[in-house]
PDB file of C-alpha atoms in Angstrom:
ATOM      1  CA  ASP G   1      26.943  92.106 -68.198  1.00 66.00           C
ATOM      2  CA  GLN G   2      26.085  92.919 -64.495  1.00 77.00           C
ATOM      3  CA  GLN G   3      23.220  90.672 -63.544  1.00 90.00           C
ATOM      4  CA  VAL G   4      23.058  91.859 -60.061  1.00 93.00           C
ATOM      5  CA  LYS G   5      23.275  95.656 -59.316  1.00 94.00           C
ATOM      6  CA  GLN G   6      23.494  97.715 -56.315  1.00 95.00           C
ATOM      7  CA  ASN G   7      23.219 101.341 -57.559  1.00 91.00           C
ATOM      8  CA  SER G   8      24.167 103.060 -54.317  1.00 94.00           C
ATOM      9  CA  PRO G   9      27.768 102.796 -53.520  1.00 93.00           C
ATOM     10  CA  SER G  10      27.329 104.359 -50.083  1.00 96.00           C
ATOM     11  CA  LEU G  11      24.572 105.173 -47.666  1.00 97.00           C
ATOM     12  CA  SER G  12      24.807 107.134 -44.463  1.00 98.00           C
ATOM     13  CA  VAL G  13      22.136 107.018 -41.561  1.00 98.00           C
ATOM     14  CA  GLN G  14      21.854 108.105 -38.142  1.00 98.00           C
ATOM     15  CA  GLU G  15      21.956 105.563 -35.358  1.00 97.00           C
ATOM     16  CA  GLY G  16      18.534 104.310 -34.468  1.00 97.00           C
ATOM     17  CA  ARG G  17      17.054 105.204 -37.720  1.00 97.00           C
ATOM     18  CA  ILE G  18      16.230 102.738 -40.640  1.00 98.00           C
ATOM     19  CA  SER G  19      18.828 101.663 -43.123  1.00 98.00           C
ATOM     20  CA  ILE G  20      17.538 100.471 -46.546  1.00 98.00           C
ATOM     21  CA  LEU G  21      19.921  98.878 -48.982  1.00 98.00           C
ATOM     22  CA  ASN G  22      18.609  98.130 -52.453  1.00 98.00           C
ATOM     23  CA  CYS G  23      19.464  95.580 -55.083  1.00 98.00           C
ATOM     24  CA  ASP G  24      18.150  94.932 -58.563  1.00 97.00           C
ATOM     25  CA  TYR G  25      18.703  91.878 -60.759  1.00 96.00           C
ATOM     26  CA  THR G  26      18.173  90.967 -64.343  1.00 95.00           C
ATOM     27  CA  ASN G  27      18.207  87.311 -64.537  1.00 90.00           C
ATOM     28  CA  SER G  28      14.767  85.819 -64.053  1.00 90.00           C
ATOM     29  CA  MET G  29      16.344  82.504 -63.286  1.00 88.00           C
ATOM     30  CA  PHE G  30      17.529  83.621 -60.081  1.00 90.00           C
ATOM     31  CA  ASP G  31      15.526  82.011 -57.208  1.00 89.00           C
ATOM     32  CA  TYR G  32      17.460  82.552 -54.246  1.00 88.00           C
ATOM     33  CA  PHE G  33      18.852  85.711 -52.829  1.00 91.00           C
ATOM     34  CA  LEU G  34      21.199  86.599 -50.017  1.00 90.00           C
ATOM     35  CA  TRP G  35      22.819  89.511 -48.107  1.00 93.00           C
ATOM     36  CA  TYR G  36      26.349  89.519 -46.782  1.00 92.00           C
ATOM     37  CA  LYS G  37      28.014  91.875 -44.723  1.00 93.00           C
ATOM     38  CA  LYS G  38      31.555  92.653 -45.109  1.00 88.00           C
ATOM     39  CA  TYR G  39      34.172  94.304 -42.910  1.00 85.00           C
ATOM     40  CA  PRO G  40      37.606  95.619 -44.404  1.00 78.00           C
ATOM     41  CA  ALA G  41      39.983  92.764 -45.022  1.00 68.00           C
ATOM     42  CA  GLU G  42      37.700  90.094 -43.938  1.00 75.00           C
ATOM     43  CA  GLY G  43      35.512  87.666 -45.706  1.00 78.00           C
ATOM     44  CA  PRO G  44      31.838  88.301 -46.134  1.00 85.00           C
ATOM     45  CA  THR G  45      29.570  87.017 -43.437  1.00 84.00           C
ATOM     46  CA  PHE G  46      26.006  85.783 -44.161  1.00 84.00           C
ATOM     47  CA  LEU G  47      23.136  87.942 -42.955  1.00 91.00           C
ATOM     48  CA  ILE G  48      19.867  86.793 -44.307  1.00 92.00           C
ATOM     49  CA  SER G  49      18.415  85.152 -47.339  1.00 89.00           C
ATOM     50  CA  ILE G  50      15.139  84.614 -49.045  1.00 92.00           C
ATOM     51  CA  SER G  51      13.712  82.302 -51.487  1.00 90.00           C
ATOM     52  CA  SER G  52      11.781  83.387 -54.580  1.00 91.00           C
ATOM     53  CA  ILE G  53       8.595  81.719 -53.165  1.00 92.00           C
ATOM     54  CA  LYS G  54       8.451  84.431 -50.413  1.00 94.00           C
ATOM     55  CA  ASP G  55       8.338  88.075 -50.511  1.00 96.00           C
ATOM     56  CA  LYS G  56       9.624  88.810 -46.882  1.00 97.00           C
ATOM     57  CA  ASN G  57      11.945  87.368 -44.481  1.00 96.00           C
ATOM     58  CA  GLU G  58      12.734  88.723 -41.125  1.00 97.00           C
ATOM     59  CA  ASP G  59      15.531  88.010 -38.564  1.00 95.00           C
ATOM     60  CA  GLY G  60      15.785  90.347 -35.689  1.00 96.00           C
ATOM     61  CA  ARG G  61      16.781  93.767 -36.821  1.00 97.00           C
ATOM     62  CA  PHE G  62      17.183  92.560 -40.391  1.00 97.00           C
ATOM     63  CA  THR G  63      14.271  92.179 -42.920  1.00 98.00           C
ATOM     64  CA  VAL G  64      14.795  91.245 -46.613  1.00 98.00           C
ATOM     65  CA  PHE G  65      11.806  92.277 -49.031  1.00 98.00           C
ATOM     66  CA  LEU G  66      11.558  90.591 -52.531  1.00 97.00           C
ATOM     67  CA  ASN G  67       9.587  91.988 -55.319  1.00 97.00           C
ATOM     68  CA  LYS G  68       9.917  89.445 -58.041  1.00 95.00           C
ATOM     69  CA  SER G  69       7.844  91.318 -60.587  1.00 95.00           C
ATOM     70  CA  ALA G  70      10.285  94.342 -60.357  1.00 97.00           C
ATOM     71  CA  LYS G  71      13.353  92.066 -59.852  1.00 96.00           C
ATOM     72  CA  HIS G  72      14.144  94.188 -56.869  1.00 97.00           C
ATOM     73  CA  LEU G  73      15.137  93.189 -53.372  1.00 97.00           C
ATOM     74  CA  SER G  74      15.969  95.454 -50.287  1.00 98.00           C
ATOM     75  CA  LEU G  75      17.442  94.890 -46.848  1.00 98.00           C
ATOM     76  CA  HIS G  76      16.040  96.885 -44.031  1.00 98.00           C
ATOM     77  CA  ILE G  77      18.111  97.348 -40.761  1.00 98.00           C
ATOM     78  CA  VAL G  78      16.024  98.876 -38.009  1.00 97.00           C
ATOM     79  CA  PRO G  79      17.218 100.217 -35.580  1.00 98.00           C
ATOM     80  CA  SER G  80      20.612 100.849 -37.182  1.00 98.00           C
ATOM     81  CA  GLN G  81      23.688 100.654 -34.922  1.00 97.00           C
ATOM     82  CA  PRO G  82      27.182 101.946 -35.435  1.00 96.00           C
ATOM     83  CA  GLY G  83      28.497  98.435 -35.478  1.00 95.00           C
ATOM     84  CA  ASP G  84      26.352  97.882 -38.756  1.00 97.00           C
ATOM     85  CA  SER G  85      28.913 100.172 -40.517  1.00 97.00           C
ATOM     86  CA  ALA G  86      30.187  97.784 -43.293  1.00 95.00           C
ATOM     87  CA  VAL G  87      29.921  96.957 -46.937  1.00 93.00           C
ATOM     88  CA  TYR G  88      26.775  95.016 -47.725  1.00 96.00           C
ATOM     89  CA  PHE G  89      26.631  92.729 -50.723  1.00 94.00           C
ATOM     90  CA  CYS G  90      23.456  91.273 -52.296  1.00 95.00           C
ATOM     91  CA  ALA G  91      23.886  87.914 -53.976  1.00 91.00           C
ATOM     92  CA  ALA G  92      21.797  85.723 -56.270  1.00 90.00           C
ATOM     93  CA  SER G  93      21.765  82.364 -57.303  1.00 84.00           C
ATOM     94  CA  GLY G  94      19.577  79.818 -59.281  1.00 78.00           C
ATOM     95  CA  GLU G  95      19.514  76.173 -60.241  1.00 65.00           C
ATOM     96  CA  THR G  96      20.862  76.920 -63.604  1.00 57.00           C
ATOM     97  CA  SER G  97      23.895  78.597 -62.221  1.00 53.00           C
ATOM     98  CA  GLY G  98      24.746  75.645 -60.134  1.00 54.00           C
ATOM     99  CA  SER G  99      24.176  77.628 -56.963  1.00 59.00           C
ATOM    100  CA  ARG G 100      27.146  79.871 -57.800  1.00 73.00           C
ATOM    101  CA  LEU G 101      26.530  83.353 -56.202  1.00 81.00           C
ATOM    102  CA  THR G 102      26.451  86.343 -58.281  1.00 86.00           C
ATOM    103  CA  PHE G 103      27.328  89.397 -56.458  1.00 89.00           C
ATOM    104  CA  GLY G 104      26.240  93.086 -56.725  1.00 91.00           C
ATOM    105  CA  GLU G 105      28.961  95.726 -56.389  1.00 90.00           C
ATOM    106  CA  GLY G 106      28.370  96.480 -52.660  1.00 92.00           C
ATOM    107  CA  THR G 107      27.000  99.362 -50.685  1.00 96.00           C
ATOM    108  CA  GLN G 108      29.032 101.017 -47.988  1.00 95.00           C
ATOM    109  CA  LEU G 109      26.679 101.651 -44.947  1.00 97.00           C
ATOM    110  CA  THR G 110      28.007 104.186 -42.431  1.00 97.00           C
ATOM    111  CA  VAL G 111      25.947 104.518 -39.246  1.00 97.00           C
ATOM    112  CA  ASN G 112      26.705 107.641 -37.441  1.00 96.00           C
ATOM    113  CA  PRO G 113      26.430 107.796 -33.627  1.00 94.00           C
TER     114      PRO G 113
ATOM    115  CA  GLY L   1      26.939  78.997 -39.126  1.00 62.00           C
ATOM    116  CA  ALA L   2      29.511  76.689 -40.593  1.00 72.00           C
ATOM    117  CA  VAL L   3      33.226  77.681 -40.460  1.00 85.00           C
ATOM    118  CA  VAL L   4      35.645  78.090 -43.301  1.00 89.00           C
ATOM    119  CA  SER L   5      39.193  78.697 -42.056  1.00 92.00           C
ATOM    120  CA  GLN L   6      41.374  80.526 -44.764  1.00 93.00           C
ATOM    121  CA  HIS L   7      45.168  81.238 -44.374  1.00 94.00           C
ATOM    122  CA  PRO L   8      47.114  83.240 -44.578  1.00 93.00           C
ATOM    123  CA  SER L   9      45.162  86.319 -43.936  1.00 90.00           C
ATOM    124  CA  ARG L  10      47.832  88.658 -45.577  1.00 91.00           C
ATOM    125  CA  VAL L  11      50.810  87.775 -47.564  1.00 95.00           C
ATOM    126  CA  ILE L  12      53.488  89.991 -49.342  1.00 95.00           C
ATOM    127  CA  CYS L  13      55.561  88.235 -52.038  1.00 95.00           C
ATOM    128  CA  LYS L  14      57.996  89.220 -54.672  1.00 96.00           C
ATOM    129  CA  SER L  15      57.100  89.372 -58.266  1.00 97.00           C
ATOM    130  CA  GLY L  16      57.744  86.079 -59.896  1.00 96.00           C
ATOM    131  CA  THR L  17      57.211  83.850 -56.879  1.00 97.00           C
ATOM    132  CA  SER L  18      54.267  81.700 -56.190  1.00 97.00           C
ATOM    133  CA  VAL L  19      51.908  81.907 -53.206  1.00 97.00           C
ATOM    134  CA  LYS L  20      49.447  79.207 -51.765  1.00 97.00           C
ATOM    135  CA  ILE L  21      46.263  80.136 -50.064  1.00 97.00           C
ATOM    136  CA  GLU L  22      44.570  77.399 -48.069  1.00 96.00           C
ATOM    137  CA  CYS L  23      40.843  76.971 -47.171  1.00 95.00           C
ATOM    138  CA  ARG L  24      39.589  74.389 -44.670  1.00 94.00           C
ATOM    139  CA  SER L  25      36.091  73.621 -43.845  1.00 91.00           C
ATOM    140  CA  LEU L  26      36.061  72.930 -40.156  1.00 91.00           C
ATOM    141  CA  ASP L  27      32.666  71.595 -39.322  1.00 86.00           C
ATOM    142  CA  PHE L  28      31.210  70.481 -42.683  1.00 86.00           C
ATOM    143  CA  GLN L  29      32.177  68.816 -45.817  1.00 87.00           C
ATOM    144  CA  ALA L  30      32.663  71.329 -48.696  1.00 87.00           C
ATOM    145  CA  THR L  31      31.785  69.384 -51.857  1.00 87.00           C
ATOM    146  CA  THR L  32      32.113  72.425 -53.770  1.00 88.00           C
ATOM    147  CA  MET L  33      34.593  75.380 -53.201  1.00 91.00           C
ATOM    148  CA  PHE L  34      34.410  78.661 -54.753  1.00 91.00           C
ATOM    149  CA  TRP L  35      37.378  81.100 -55.227  1.00 94.00           C
ATOM    150  CA  TYR L  36      36.701  84.777 -55.533  1.00 92.00           C
ATOM    151  CA  ARG L  37      38.791  87.729 -56.051  1.00 92.00           C
ATOM    152  CA  GLN L  38      37.853  91.297 -55.028  1.00 84.00           C
ATOM    153  CA  PHE L  39      39.535  94.446 -56.285  1.00 77.00           C
ATOM    154  CA  PRO L  40      39.104  97.703 -54.278  1.00 72.00           C
ATOM    155  CA  LYS L  41      35.754  99.210 -54.494  1.00 66.00           C
ATOM    156  CA  GLN L  42      34.517  96.261 -56.854  1.00 73.00           C
ATOM    157  CA  SER L  43      32.204  93.260 -56.493  1.00 76.00           C
ATOM    158  CA  LEU L  44      33.319  89.850 -55.621  1.00 83.00           C
ATOM    159  CA  MET L  45      34.242  88.168 -58.927  1.00 86.00           C
ATOM    160  CA  LEU L  46      34.210  84.448 -59.126  1.00 88.00           C
ATOM    161  CA  MET L  47      37.399  82.909 -60.416  1.00 93.00           C
ATOM    162  CA  ALA L  48      36.784  79.311 -60.294  1.00 93.00           C
ATOM    163  CA  THR L  49      34.618  76.538 -59.064  1.00 90.00           C
ATOM    164  CA  SER L  50      35.967  73.252 -57.830  1.00 89.00           C
ATOM    165  CA  ASN L  51      34.354  70.040 -56.899  1.00 86.00           C
ATOM    166  CA  GLU L  52      36.068  67.557 -54.690  1.00 84.00           C
ATOM    167  CA  GLY L  53      38.186  65.182 -56.563  1.00 82.00           C
ATOM    168  CA  SER L  54      37.571  66.867 -59.951  1.00 84.00           C
ATOM    169  CA  LYS L  55      39.329  69.581 -61.987  1.00 87.00           C
ATOM    170  CA  ALA L  56      38.190  73.031 -61.227  1.00 91.00           C
ATOM    171  CA  THR L  57      36.255  74.904 -63.734  1.00 91.00           C
ATOM    172  CA  TYR L  58      37.515  78.560 -64.357  1.00 94.00           C
ATOM    173  CA  GLU L  59      35.657  81.537 -65.416  1.00 90.00           C
ATOM    174  CA  GLN L  60      36.192  83.315 -68.586  1.00 90.00           C
ATOM    175  CA  GLY L  61      39.437  85.300 -68.362  1.00 92.00           C
ATOM    176  CA  VAL L  62      40.940  83.531 -65.524  1.00 94.00           C
ATOM    177  CA  GLU L  63      44.080  81.740 -66.458  1.00 94.00           C
ATOM    178  CA  LYS L  64      44.046  78.197 -65.087  1.00 93.00           C
ATOM    179  CA  ASP L  65      47.804  77.793 -65.503  1.00 94.00           C
ATOM    180  CA  LYS L  66      48.436  80.872 -63.238  1.00 95.00           C
ATOM    181  CA  PHE L  67      45.731  80.162 -60.593  1.00 96.00           C
ATOM    182  CA  LEU L  68      45.976  76.570 -59.628  1.00 95.00           C
ATOM    183  CA  ILE L  69      43.277  75.032 -57.625  1.00 94.00           C
ATOM    184  CA  ASN L  70      43.522  71.814 -55.810  1.00 91.00           C
ATOM    185  CA  HIS L  71      40.409  70.344 -54.098  1.00 89.00           C
ATOM    186  CA  ALA L  72      41.775  67.006 -52.947  1.00 82.00           C
ATOM    187  CA  SER L  73      39.474  66.461 -49.996  1.00 89.00           C
ATOM    188  CA  LEU L  74      36.060  67.446 -48.727  1.00 89.00           C
ATOM    189  CA  THR L  75      37.750  69.696 -46.069  1.00 91.00           C
ATOM    190  CA  LEU L  76      40.659  71.303 -47.999  1.00 92.00           C
ATOM    191  CA  SER L  77      41.005  73.487 -51.134  1.00 93.00           C
ATOM    192  CA  THR L  78      44.014  75.480 -52.156  1.00 95.00           C
ATOM    193  CA  LEU L  79      44.649  78.302 -54.761  1.00 96.00           C
ATOM    194  CA  THR L  80      48.231  78.833 -55.822  1.00 97.00           C
ATOM    195  CA  VAL L  81      48.931  82.057 -57.653  1.00 97.00           C
ATOM    196  CA  THR L  82      52.060  81.188 -59.757  1.00 96.00           C
ATOM    197  CA  SER L  83      54.577  83.622 -61.063  1.00 96.00           C
ATOM    198  CA  ALA L  84      52.697  86.411 -59.164  1.00 96.00           C
ATOM    199  CA  HIS L  85      52.772  89.852 -60.765  1.00 96.00           C
ATOM    200  CA  PRO L  86      51.736  93.204 -58.997  1.00 95.00           C
ATOM    201  CA  GLU L  87      48.548  93.162 -60.977  1.00 94.00           C
ATOM    202  CA  ASP L  88      47.611  90.003 -59.143  1.00 95.00           C
ATOM    203  CA  SER L  89      47.398  92.017 -55.770  1.00 94.00           C
ATOM    204  CA  SER L  90      43.998  91.666 -54.617  1.00 92.00           C
ATOM    205  CA  PHE L  91      41.712  90.188 -51.817  1.00 90.00           C
ATOM    206  CA  TYR L  92      41.215  86.496 -52.544  1.00 93.00           C
ATOM    207  CA  ILE L  93      38.238  84.696 -50.779  1.00 92.00           C
ATOM    208  CA  CYS L  94      37.190  81.063 -50.876  1.00 93.00           C
ATOM    209  CA  SER L  95      33.677  79.769 -50.118  1.00 91.00           C
ATOM    210  CA  GLY L  96      32.590  76.320 -49.325  1.00 89.00           C
ATOM    211  CA  ARG L  97      29.251  74.727 -49.934  1.00 83.00           C
ATOM    212  CA  THR L  98      27.835  71.380 -49.053  1.00 77.00           C
ATOM    213  CA  ARG L  99      26.375  69.087 -51.554  1.00 72.00           C
ATOM    214  CA  ALA L 100      22.834  69.887 -50.670  1.00 70.00           C
ATOM    215  CA  GLY L 101      23.205  73.401 -49.392  1.00 67.00           C
ATOM    216  CA  THR L 102      22.239  76.666 -51.066  1.00 63.00           C
ATOM    217  CA  GLU L 103      24.346  78.766 -48.881  1.00 70.00           C
ATOM    218  CA  ALA L 104      28.019  79.501 -49.249  1.00 76.00           C
ATOM    219  CA  PHE L 105      30.138  79.908 -46.250  1.00 84.00           C
ATOM    220  CA  PHE L 106      33.150  82.140 -46.663  1.00 87.00           C
ATOM    221  CA  GLY L 107      36.680  82.177 -45.579  1.00 89.00           C
ATOM    222  CA  GLN L 108      38.150  85.221 -44.037  1.00 85.00           C
ATOM    223  CA  GLY L 109      39.925  86.216 -47.026  1.00 89.00           C
ATOM    224  CA  THR L 110      43.606  86.703 -48.005  1.00 91.00           C
ATOM    225  CA  ARG L 111      44.998  90.019 -48.787  1.00 91.00           C
ATOM    226  CA  LEU L 112      47.818  89.415 -51.416  1.00 94.00           C
ATOM    227  CA  THR L 113      50.391  92.150 -52.317  1.00 94.00           C
ATOM    228  CA  VAL L 114      52.828  91.433 -54.814  1.00 96.00           C
ATOM    229  CA  VAL L 115      55.806  93.728 -54.867  1.00 96.00           C
TER     230      VAL L 115
END
């Protein structure tokens, strides 16, 4: 049972344009959501998070949007840079899961110069 | 952010041998340590959760006698893959969390290849 899903395995955008990565979840008990970036053979690095009491959180070029009614979140990167090319994982946690993270499958973002 | 140091980054071992992976939290006390495994083009899958001083809790389908986890201190957790087989070849990642924290900090990962 995949509780966190990233339906797009890959995304390709031009440098300078906006990258939009999507994530859907099914567990209504999730109340905290995170995005991680992962380069090959490295551990994930934290990018940005959002609590369920908010619908938007912004940090520099990264903005995360949360639509609780649709159980959907998205990560916007603007402007996209070639160094942003990596696999992006969304993750969710909730009190009932002991703050364990449940990850999506990941989306490979490629930003072309 | 907080730093979790994971070693080794890569290891190749012969089938039937054991491999130990270490994770150290360098600037915080990791009350809880999570161990994940990632197969190519798949999501990070939680293997087990360990709290300092307690036995680890393993996810369904993960053999606790094969993947030995020790979390004896607030700054060190180890995962030992015993009697490794080629199907254990994977990318293993640890993640540490403080008692009050909602964010988990990841190690750099270990690429295990069993030949």
